[in-house]
PDB file of C-alpha atoms in Angstrom:
ATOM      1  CA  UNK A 263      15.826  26.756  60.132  1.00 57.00           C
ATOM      2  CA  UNK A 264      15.631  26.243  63.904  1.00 72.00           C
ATOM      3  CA  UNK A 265      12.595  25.582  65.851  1.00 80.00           C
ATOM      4  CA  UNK A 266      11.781  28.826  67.080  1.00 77.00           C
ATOM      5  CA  UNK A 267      11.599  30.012  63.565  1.00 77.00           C
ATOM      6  CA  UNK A 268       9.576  27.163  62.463  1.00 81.00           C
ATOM      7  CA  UNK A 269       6.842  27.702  65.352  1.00 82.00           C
ATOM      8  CA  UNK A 270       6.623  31.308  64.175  1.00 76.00           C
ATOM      9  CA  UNK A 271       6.246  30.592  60.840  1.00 78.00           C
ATOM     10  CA  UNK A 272       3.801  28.012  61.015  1.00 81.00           C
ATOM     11  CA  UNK A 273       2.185  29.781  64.187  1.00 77.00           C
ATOM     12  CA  UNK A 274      -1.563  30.523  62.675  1.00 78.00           C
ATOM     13  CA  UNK A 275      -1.890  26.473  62.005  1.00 88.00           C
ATOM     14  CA  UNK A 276      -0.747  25.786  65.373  1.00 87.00           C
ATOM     15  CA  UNK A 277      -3.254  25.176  68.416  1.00 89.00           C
ATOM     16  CA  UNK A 278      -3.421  25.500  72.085  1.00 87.00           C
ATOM     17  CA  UNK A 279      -2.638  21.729  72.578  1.00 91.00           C
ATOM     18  CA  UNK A 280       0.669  22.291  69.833  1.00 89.00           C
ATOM     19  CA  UNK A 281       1.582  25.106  71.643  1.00 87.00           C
ATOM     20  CA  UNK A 282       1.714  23.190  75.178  1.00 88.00           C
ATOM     21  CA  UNK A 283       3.568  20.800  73.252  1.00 91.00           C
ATOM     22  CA  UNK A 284       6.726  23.347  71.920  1.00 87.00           C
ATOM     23  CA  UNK A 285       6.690  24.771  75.522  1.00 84.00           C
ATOM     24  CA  UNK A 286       7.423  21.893  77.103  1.00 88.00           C
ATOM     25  CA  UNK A 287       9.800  20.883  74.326  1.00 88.00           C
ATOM     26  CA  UNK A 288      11.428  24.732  74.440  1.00 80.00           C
ATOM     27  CA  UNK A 289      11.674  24.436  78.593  1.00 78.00           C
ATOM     28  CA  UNK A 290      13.309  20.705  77.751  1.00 84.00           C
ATOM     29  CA  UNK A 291      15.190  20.567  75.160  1.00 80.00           C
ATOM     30  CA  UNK A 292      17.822  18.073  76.284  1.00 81.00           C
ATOM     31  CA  UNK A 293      15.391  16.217  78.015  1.00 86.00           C
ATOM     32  CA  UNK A 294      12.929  15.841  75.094  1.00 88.00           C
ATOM     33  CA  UNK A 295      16.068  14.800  73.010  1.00 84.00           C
ATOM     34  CA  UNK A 296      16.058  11.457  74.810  1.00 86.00           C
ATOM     35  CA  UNK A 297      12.452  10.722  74.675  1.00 89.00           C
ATOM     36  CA  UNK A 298      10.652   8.042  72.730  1.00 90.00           C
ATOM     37  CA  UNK A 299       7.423   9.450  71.313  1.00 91.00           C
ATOM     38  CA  UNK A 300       5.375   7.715  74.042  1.00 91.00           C
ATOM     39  CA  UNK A 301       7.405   9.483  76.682  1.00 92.00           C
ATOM     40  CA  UNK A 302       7.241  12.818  75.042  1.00 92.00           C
ATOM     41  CA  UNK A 303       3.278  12.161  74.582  1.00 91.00           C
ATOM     42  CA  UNK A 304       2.643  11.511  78.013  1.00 92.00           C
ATOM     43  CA  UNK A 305       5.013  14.425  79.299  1.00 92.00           C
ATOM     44  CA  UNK A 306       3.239  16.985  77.368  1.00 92.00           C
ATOM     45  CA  UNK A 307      -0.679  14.777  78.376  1.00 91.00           C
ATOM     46  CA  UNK A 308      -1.064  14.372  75.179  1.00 91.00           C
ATOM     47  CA  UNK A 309      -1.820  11.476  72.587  1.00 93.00           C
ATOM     48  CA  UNK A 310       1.460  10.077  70.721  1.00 92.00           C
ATOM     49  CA  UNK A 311      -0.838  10.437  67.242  1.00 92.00           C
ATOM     50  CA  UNK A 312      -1.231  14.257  68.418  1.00 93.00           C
ATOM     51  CA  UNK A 313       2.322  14.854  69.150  1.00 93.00           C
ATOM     52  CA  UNK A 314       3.277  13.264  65.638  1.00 93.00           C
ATOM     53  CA  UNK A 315       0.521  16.123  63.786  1.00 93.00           C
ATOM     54  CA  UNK A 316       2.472  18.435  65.889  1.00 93.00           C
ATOM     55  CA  UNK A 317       5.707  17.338  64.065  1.00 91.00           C
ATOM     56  CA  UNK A 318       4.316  17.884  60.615  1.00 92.00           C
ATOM     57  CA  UNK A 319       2.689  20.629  60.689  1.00 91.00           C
ATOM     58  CA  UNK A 320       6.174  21.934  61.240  1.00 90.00           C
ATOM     59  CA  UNK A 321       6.884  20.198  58.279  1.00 89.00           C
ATOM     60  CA  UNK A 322       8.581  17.430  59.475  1.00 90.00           C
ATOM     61  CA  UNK A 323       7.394  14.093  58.167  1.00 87.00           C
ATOM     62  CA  UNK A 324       7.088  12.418  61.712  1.00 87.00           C
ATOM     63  CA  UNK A 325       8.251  12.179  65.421  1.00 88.00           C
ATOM     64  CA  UNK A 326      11.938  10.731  64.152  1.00 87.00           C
ATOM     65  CA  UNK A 327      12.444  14.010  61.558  1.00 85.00           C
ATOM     66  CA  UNK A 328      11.361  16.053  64.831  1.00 88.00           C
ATOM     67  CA  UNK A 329      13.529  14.400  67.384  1.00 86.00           C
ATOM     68  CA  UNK A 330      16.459  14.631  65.061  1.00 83.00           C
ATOM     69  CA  UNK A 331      16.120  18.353  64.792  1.00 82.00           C
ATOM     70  CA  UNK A 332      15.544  18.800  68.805  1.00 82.00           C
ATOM     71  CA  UNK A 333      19.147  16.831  68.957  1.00 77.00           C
ATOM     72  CA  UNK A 334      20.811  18.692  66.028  1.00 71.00           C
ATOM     73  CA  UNK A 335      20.252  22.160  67.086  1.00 63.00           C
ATOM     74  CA  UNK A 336      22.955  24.024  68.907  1.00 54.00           C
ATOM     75  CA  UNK A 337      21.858  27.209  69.972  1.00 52.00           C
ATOM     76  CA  UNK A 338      24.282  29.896  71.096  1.00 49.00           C
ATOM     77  CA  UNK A 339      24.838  30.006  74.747  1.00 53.00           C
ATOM     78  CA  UNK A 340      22.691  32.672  76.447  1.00 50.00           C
ATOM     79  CA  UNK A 341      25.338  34.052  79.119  1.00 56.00           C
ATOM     80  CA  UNK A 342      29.435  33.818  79.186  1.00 58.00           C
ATOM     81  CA  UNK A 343      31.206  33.646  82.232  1.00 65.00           C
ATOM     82  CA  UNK A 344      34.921  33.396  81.019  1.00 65.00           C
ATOM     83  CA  UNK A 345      36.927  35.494  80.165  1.00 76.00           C
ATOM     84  CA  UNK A 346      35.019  38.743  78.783  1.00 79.00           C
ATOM     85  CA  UNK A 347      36.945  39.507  75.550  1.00 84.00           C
ATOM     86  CA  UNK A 348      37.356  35.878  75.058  1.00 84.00           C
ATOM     87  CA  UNK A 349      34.067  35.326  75.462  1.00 83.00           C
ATOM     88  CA  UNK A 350      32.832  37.846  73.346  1.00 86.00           C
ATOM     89  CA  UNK A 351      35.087  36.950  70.495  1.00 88.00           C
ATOM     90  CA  UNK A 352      33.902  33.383  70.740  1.00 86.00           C
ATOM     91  CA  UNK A 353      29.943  34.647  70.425  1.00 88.00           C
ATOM     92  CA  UNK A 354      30.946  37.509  67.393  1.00 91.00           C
ATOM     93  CA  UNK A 355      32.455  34.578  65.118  1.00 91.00           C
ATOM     94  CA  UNK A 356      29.652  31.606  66.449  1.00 87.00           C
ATOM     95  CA  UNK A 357      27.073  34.683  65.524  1.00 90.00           C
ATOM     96  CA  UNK A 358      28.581  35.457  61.978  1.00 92.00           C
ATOM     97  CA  UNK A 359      29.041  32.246  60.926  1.00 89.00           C
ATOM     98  CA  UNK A 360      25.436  31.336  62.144  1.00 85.00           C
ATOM     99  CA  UNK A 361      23.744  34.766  59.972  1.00 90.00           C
ATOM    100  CA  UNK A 362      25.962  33.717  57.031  1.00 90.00           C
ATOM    101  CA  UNK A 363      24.591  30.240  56.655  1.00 85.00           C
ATOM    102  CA  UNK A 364      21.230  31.487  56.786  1.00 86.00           C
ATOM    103  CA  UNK A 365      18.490  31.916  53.847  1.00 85.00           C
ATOM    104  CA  UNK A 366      17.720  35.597  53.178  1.00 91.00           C
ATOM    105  CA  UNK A 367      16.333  35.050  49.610  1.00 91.00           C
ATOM    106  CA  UNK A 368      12.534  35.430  50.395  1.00 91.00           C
ATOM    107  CA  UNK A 369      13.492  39.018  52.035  1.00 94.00           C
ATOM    108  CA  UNK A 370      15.870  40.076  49.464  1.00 95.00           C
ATOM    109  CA  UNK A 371      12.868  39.453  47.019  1.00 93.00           C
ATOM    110  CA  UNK A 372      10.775  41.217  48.521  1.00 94.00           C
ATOM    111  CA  UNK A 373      13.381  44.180  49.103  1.00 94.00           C
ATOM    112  CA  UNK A 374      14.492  43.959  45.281  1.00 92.00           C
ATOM    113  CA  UNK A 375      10.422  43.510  43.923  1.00 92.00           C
ATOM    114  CA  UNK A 376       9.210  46.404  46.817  1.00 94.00           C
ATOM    115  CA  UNK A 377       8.226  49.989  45.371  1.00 94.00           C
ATOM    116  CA  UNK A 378       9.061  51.393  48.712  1.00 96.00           C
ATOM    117  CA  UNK A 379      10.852  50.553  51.968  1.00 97.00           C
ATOM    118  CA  UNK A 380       9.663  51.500  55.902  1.00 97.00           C
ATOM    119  CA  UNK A 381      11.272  50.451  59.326  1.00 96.00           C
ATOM    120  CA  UNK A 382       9.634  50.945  62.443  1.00 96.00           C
ATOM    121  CA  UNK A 383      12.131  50.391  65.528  1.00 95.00           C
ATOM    122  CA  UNK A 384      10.677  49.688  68.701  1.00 92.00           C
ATOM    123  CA  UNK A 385      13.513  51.072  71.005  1.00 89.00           C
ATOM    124  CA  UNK A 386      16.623  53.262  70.738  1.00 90.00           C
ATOM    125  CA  UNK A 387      19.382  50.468  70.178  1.00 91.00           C
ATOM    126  CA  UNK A 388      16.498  49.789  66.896  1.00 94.00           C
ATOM    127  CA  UNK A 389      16.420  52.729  65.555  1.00 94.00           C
ATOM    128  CA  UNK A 390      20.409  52.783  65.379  1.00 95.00           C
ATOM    129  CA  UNK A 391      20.025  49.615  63.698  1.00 95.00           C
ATOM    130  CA  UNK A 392      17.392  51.198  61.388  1.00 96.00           C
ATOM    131  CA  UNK A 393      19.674  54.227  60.495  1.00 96.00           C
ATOM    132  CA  UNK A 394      22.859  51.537  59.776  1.00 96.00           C
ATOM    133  CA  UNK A 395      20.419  49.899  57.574  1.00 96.00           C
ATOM    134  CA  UNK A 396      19.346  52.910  55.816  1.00 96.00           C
ATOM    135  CA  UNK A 397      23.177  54.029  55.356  1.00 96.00           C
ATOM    136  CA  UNK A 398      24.663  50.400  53.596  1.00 96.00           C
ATOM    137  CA  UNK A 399      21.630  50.215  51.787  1.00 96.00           C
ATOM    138  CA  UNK A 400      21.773  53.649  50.385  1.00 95.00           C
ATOM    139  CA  UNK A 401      24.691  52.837  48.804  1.00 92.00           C
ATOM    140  CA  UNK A 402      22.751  50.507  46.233  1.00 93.00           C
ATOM    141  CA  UNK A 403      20.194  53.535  45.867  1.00 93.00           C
ATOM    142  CA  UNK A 404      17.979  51.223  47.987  1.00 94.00           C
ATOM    143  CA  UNK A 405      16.373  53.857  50.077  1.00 96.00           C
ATOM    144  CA  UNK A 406      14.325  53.241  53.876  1.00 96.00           C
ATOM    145  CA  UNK A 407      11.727  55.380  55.026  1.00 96.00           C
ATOM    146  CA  UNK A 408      12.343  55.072  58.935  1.00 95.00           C
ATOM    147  CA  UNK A 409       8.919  56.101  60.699  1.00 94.00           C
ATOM    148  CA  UNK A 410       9.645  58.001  63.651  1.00 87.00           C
ATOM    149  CA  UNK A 411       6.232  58.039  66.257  1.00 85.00           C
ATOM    150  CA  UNK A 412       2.976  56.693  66.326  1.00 87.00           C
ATOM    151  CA  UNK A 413       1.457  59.544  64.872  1.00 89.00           C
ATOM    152  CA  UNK A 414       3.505  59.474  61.592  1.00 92.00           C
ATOM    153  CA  UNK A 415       3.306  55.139  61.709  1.00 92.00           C
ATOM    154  CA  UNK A 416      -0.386  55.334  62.310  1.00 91.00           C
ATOM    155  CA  UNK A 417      -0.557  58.399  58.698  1.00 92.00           C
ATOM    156  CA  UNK A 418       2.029  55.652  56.921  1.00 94.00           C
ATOM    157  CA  UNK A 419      -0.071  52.573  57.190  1.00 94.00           C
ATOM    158  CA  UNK A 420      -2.700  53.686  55.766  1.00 92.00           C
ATOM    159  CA  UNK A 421      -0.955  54.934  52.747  1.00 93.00           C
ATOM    160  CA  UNK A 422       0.824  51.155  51.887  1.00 94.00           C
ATOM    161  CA  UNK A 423       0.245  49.737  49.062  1.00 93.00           C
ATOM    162  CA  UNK A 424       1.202  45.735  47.962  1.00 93.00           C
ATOM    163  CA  UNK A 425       3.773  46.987  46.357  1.00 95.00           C
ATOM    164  CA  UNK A 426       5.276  48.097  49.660  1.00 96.00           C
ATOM    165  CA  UNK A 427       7.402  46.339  52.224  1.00 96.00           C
ATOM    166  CA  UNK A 428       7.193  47.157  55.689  1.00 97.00           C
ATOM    167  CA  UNK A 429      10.231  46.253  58.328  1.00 97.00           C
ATOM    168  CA  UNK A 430      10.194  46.226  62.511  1.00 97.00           C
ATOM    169  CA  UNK A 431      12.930  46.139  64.842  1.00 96.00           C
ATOM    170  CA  UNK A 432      11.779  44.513  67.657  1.00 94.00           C
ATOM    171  CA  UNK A 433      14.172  43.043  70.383  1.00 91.00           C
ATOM    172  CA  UNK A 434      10.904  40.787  72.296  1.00 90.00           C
ATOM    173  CA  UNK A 435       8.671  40.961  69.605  1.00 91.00           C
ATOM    174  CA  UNK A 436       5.983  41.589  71.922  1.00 92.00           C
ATOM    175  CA  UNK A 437       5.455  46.003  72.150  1.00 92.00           C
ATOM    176  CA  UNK A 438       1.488  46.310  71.743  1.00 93.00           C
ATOM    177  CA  UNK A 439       1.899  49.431  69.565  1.00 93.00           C
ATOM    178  CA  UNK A 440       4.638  47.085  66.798  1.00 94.00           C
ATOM    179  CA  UNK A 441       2.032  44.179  67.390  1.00 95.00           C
ATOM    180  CA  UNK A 442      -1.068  46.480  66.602  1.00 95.00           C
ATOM    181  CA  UNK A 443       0.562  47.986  63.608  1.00 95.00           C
ATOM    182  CA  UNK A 444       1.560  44.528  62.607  1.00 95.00           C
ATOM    183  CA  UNK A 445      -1.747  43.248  62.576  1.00 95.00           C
ATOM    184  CA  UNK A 446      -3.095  45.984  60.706  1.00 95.00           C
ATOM    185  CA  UNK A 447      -0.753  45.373  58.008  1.00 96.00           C
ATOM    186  CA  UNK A 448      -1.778  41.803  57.680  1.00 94.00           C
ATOM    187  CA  UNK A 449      -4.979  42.810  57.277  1.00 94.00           C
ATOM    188  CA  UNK A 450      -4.223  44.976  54.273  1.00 94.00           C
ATOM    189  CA  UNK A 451      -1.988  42.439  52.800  1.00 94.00           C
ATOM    190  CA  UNK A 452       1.183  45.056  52.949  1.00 96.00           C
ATOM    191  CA  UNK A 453       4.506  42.053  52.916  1.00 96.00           C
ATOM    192  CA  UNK A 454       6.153  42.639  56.223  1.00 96.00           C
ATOM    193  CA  UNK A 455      10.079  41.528  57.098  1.00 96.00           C
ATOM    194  CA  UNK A 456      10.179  41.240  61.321  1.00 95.00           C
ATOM    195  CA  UNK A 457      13.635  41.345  62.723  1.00 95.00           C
ATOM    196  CA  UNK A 458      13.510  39.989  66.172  1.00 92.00           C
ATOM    197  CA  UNK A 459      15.287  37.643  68.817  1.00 87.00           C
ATOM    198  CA  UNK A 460      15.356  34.098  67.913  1.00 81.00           C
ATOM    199  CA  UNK A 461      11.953  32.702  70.416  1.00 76.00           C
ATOM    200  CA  UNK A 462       8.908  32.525  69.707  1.00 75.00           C
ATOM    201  CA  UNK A 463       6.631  35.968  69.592  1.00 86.00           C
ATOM    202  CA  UNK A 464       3.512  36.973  68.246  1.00 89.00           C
ATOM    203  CA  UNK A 465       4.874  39.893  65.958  1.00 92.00           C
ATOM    204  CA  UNK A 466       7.033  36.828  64.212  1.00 88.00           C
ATOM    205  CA  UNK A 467       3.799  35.317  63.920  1.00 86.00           C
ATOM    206  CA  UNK A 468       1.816  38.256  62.216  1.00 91.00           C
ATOM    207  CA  UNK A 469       4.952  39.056  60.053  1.00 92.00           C
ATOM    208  CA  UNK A 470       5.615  37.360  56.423  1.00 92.00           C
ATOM    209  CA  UNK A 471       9.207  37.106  56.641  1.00 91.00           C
ATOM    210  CA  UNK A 472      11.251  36.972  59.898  1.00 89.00           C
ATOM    211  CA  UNK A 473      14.836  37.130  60.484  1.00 91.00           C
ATOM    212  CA  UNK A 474      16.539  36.562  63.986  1.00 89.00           C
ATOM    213  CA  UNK A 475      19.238  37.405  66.339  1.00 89.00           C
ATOM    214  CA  UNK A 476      20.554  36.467  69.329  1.00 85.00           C
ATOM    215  CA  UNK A 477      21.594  38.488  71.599  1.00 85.00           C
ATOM    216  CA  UNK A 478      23.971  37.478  74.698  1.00 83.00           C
ATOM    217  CA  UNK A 479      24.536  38.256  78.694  1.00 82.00           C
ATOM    218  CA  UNK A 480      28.449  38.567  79.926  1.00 81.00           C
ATOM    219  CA  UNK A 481      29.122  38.720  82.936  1.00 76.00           C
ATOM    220  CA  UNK A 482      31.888  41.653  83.678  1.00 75.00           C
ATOM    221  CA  UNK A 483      33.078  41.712  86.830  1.00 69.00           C
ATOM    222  CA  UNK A 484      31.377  40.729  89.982  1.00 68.00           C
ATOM    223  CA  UNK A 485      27.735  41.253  89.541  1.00 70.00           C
ATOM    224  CA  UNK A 486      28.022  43.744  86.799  1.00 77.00           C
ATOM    225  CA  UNK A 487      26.375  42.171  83.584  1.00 78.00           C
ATOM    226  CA  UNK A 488      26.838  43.561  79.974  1.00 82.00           C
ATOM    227  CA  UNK A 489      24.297  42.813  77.145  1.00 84.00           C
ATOM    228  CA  UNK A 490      25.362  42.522  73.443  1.00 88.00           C
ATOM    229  CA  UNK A 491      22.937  43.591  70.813  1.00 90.00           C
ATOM    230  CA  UNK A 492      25.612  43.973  67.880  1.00 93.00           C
ATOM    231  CA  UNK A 493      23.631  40.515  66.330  1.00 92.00           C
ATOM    232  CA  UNK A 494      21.490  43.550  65.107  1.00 95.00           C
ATOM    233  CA  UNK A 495      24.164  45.273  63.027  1.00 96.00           C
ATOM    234  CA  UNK A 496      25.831  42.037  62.056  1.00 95.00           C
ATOM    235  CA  UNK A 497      22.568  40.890  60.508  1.00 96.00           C
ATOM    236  CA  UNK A 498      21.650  43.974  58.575  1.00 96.00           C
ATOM    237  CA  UNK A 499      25.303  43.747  57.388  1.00 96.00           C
ATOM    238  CA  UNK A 500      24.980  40.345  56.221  1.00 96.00           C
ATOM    239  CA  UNK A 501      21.673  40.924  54.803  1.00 96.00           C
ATOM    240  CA  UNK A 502      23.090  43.599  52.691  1.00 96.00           C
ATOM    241  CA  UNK A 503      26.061  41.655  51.579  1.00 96.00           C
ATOM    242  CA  UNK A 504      23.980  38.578  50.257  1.00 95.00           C
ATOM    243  CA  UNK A 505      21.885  41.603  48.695  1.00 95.00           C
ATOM    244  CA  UNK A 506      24.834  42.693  46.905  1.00 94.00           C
ATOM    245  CA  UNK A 507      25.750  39.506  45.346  1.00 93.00           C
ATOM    246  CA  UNK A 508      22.089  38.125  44.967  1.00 91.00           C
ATOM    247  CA  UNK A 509      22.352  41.586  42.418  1.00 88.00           C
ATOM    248  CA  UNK A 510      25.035  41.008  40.853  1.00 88.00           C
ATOM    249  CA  UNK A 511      23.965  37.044  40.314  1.00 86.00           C
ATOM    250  CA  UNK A 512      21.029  38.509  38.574  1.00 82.00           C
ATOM    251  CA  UNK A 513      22.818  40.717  36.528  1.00 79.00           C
ATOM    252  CA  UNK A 514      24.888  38.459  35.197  1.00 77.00           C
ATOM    253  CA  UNK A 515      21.841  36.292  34.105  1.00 74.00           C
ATOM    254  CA  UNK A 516      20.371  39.351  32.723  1.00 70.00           C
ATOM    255  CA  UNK A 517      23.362  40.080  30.359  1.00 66.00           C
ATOM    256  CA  UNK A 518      24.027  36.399  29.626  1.00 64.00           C
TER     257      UNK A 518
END
């Protein structure tokens, strides 16, 4: 699990002063990599005996387990510059094998335990992913309610049961109408699955499960850019293959 996704899952333990503390460490990463705790402590004007708290309460068992992780993380590069079918290869196979290493087990639990299924996109490229999603997993009689306008999301919430899962599609994370409805869920104790880019943002925060992309900037030709968002797709399609054979594991069990 990477950083961002550890701030965002620990996020409602974290304060003010631990928050100052994983910006500078976000905005520094190579830089905090080098640090001795002291350092660190007195770049972030805070106490070495704070900045080790900080450390577990990601679950880390000190400063060293912390450091290690800063140093062992790799994230994929944000732009390309190269060659733009080169470069785009190189970030499709970095991004699949990065989604298939990952741990979708909570979410698949939820999916496989949930009397219903809703996805609220935030944005046009979301609801294709939404409607992808809805397809593949169709095809294990898995059906998705997609919620289409705040009028309908708004009549849906309050409907939701615990027995119900509830998934956004959120590039930022931040819209005030996914963060509102997020919130409200919370409140009711409805299970919620976020799907957003990998950094830290508050519907990640309010969400009980969150999966990540990340998406990437080429540059074309000239000043003409061109943003990927296929890390969408490729997770849903990943999510639904480790579905598939977290099924048929179970099946086998079953019968055995």
């Amino acid at each position: 699990m990477q950083l961002e996704e550890l701030v965002n899952t620990h996020r409602k333990i974290l304060n003010p002063t631990d928050m100052a503390i994983w910006k500078f460490i976000f905005n520094n990463r190579k830089k905090s990599a080098k640090m001795s705790v002291k350092e660190l402590a007195k770049n972030c004007a805070v106490s070495s005996a704070t900045l080790v708290r900080f450390a577990q309460k990601l679950g880390f068992r000190g400063f060293g387990e912390l450091k290690a992780a800063i140093n062992f993380e790799k994230p994929l590069p944000a732009d390309y510059k190269d060659n733009i079918f080169k470069d785009l290869k190189q970030f499709y196979d970095r991004t699949i094998e990065n989604l298939s290493n990952r741990d979708f087990e909570s979410a698949i639990k939820l999916i496989v335990n949930s009397t219903r299924i809703f996805a609220f996109p935030s944005g046009h490229v979301q609801r294709n992913v939404v409607q992808e999603m809805r397809r593949i997993f169709l095809e294990s009689k898995i059906f998705i309610y997609e919620i289409v306008g705040l009028g309908e999301l708004d009549s849906v919430i309050d409907t939701l049961t615990e027995d119900d899962i509830f998934i956004f599609i959120s590039l930022s994370g931040e819209s005030p109408v996914v963060i509102e409805a997020a919130q409200r869920l919370k409140d009711k104790g409805i299970p919620t699955i976020s799907i957003t880019q990998l950094s830290e943002n508050t519907l990640a925060g309010l969400s009980t499960i969150n999966l990540y992309i990340s998406p990437a900037t080429f540059q074309v030709q000239g000043d003409l850019q061109f943003k990927t968002l296929m890390p969408f797709f490729m997770l849903v399609e990943v999510l639904y293959l480790k579905y598939r054979i977290f099924f048929e594991e179970q099946q086998e069990e079953e019968h055995y």
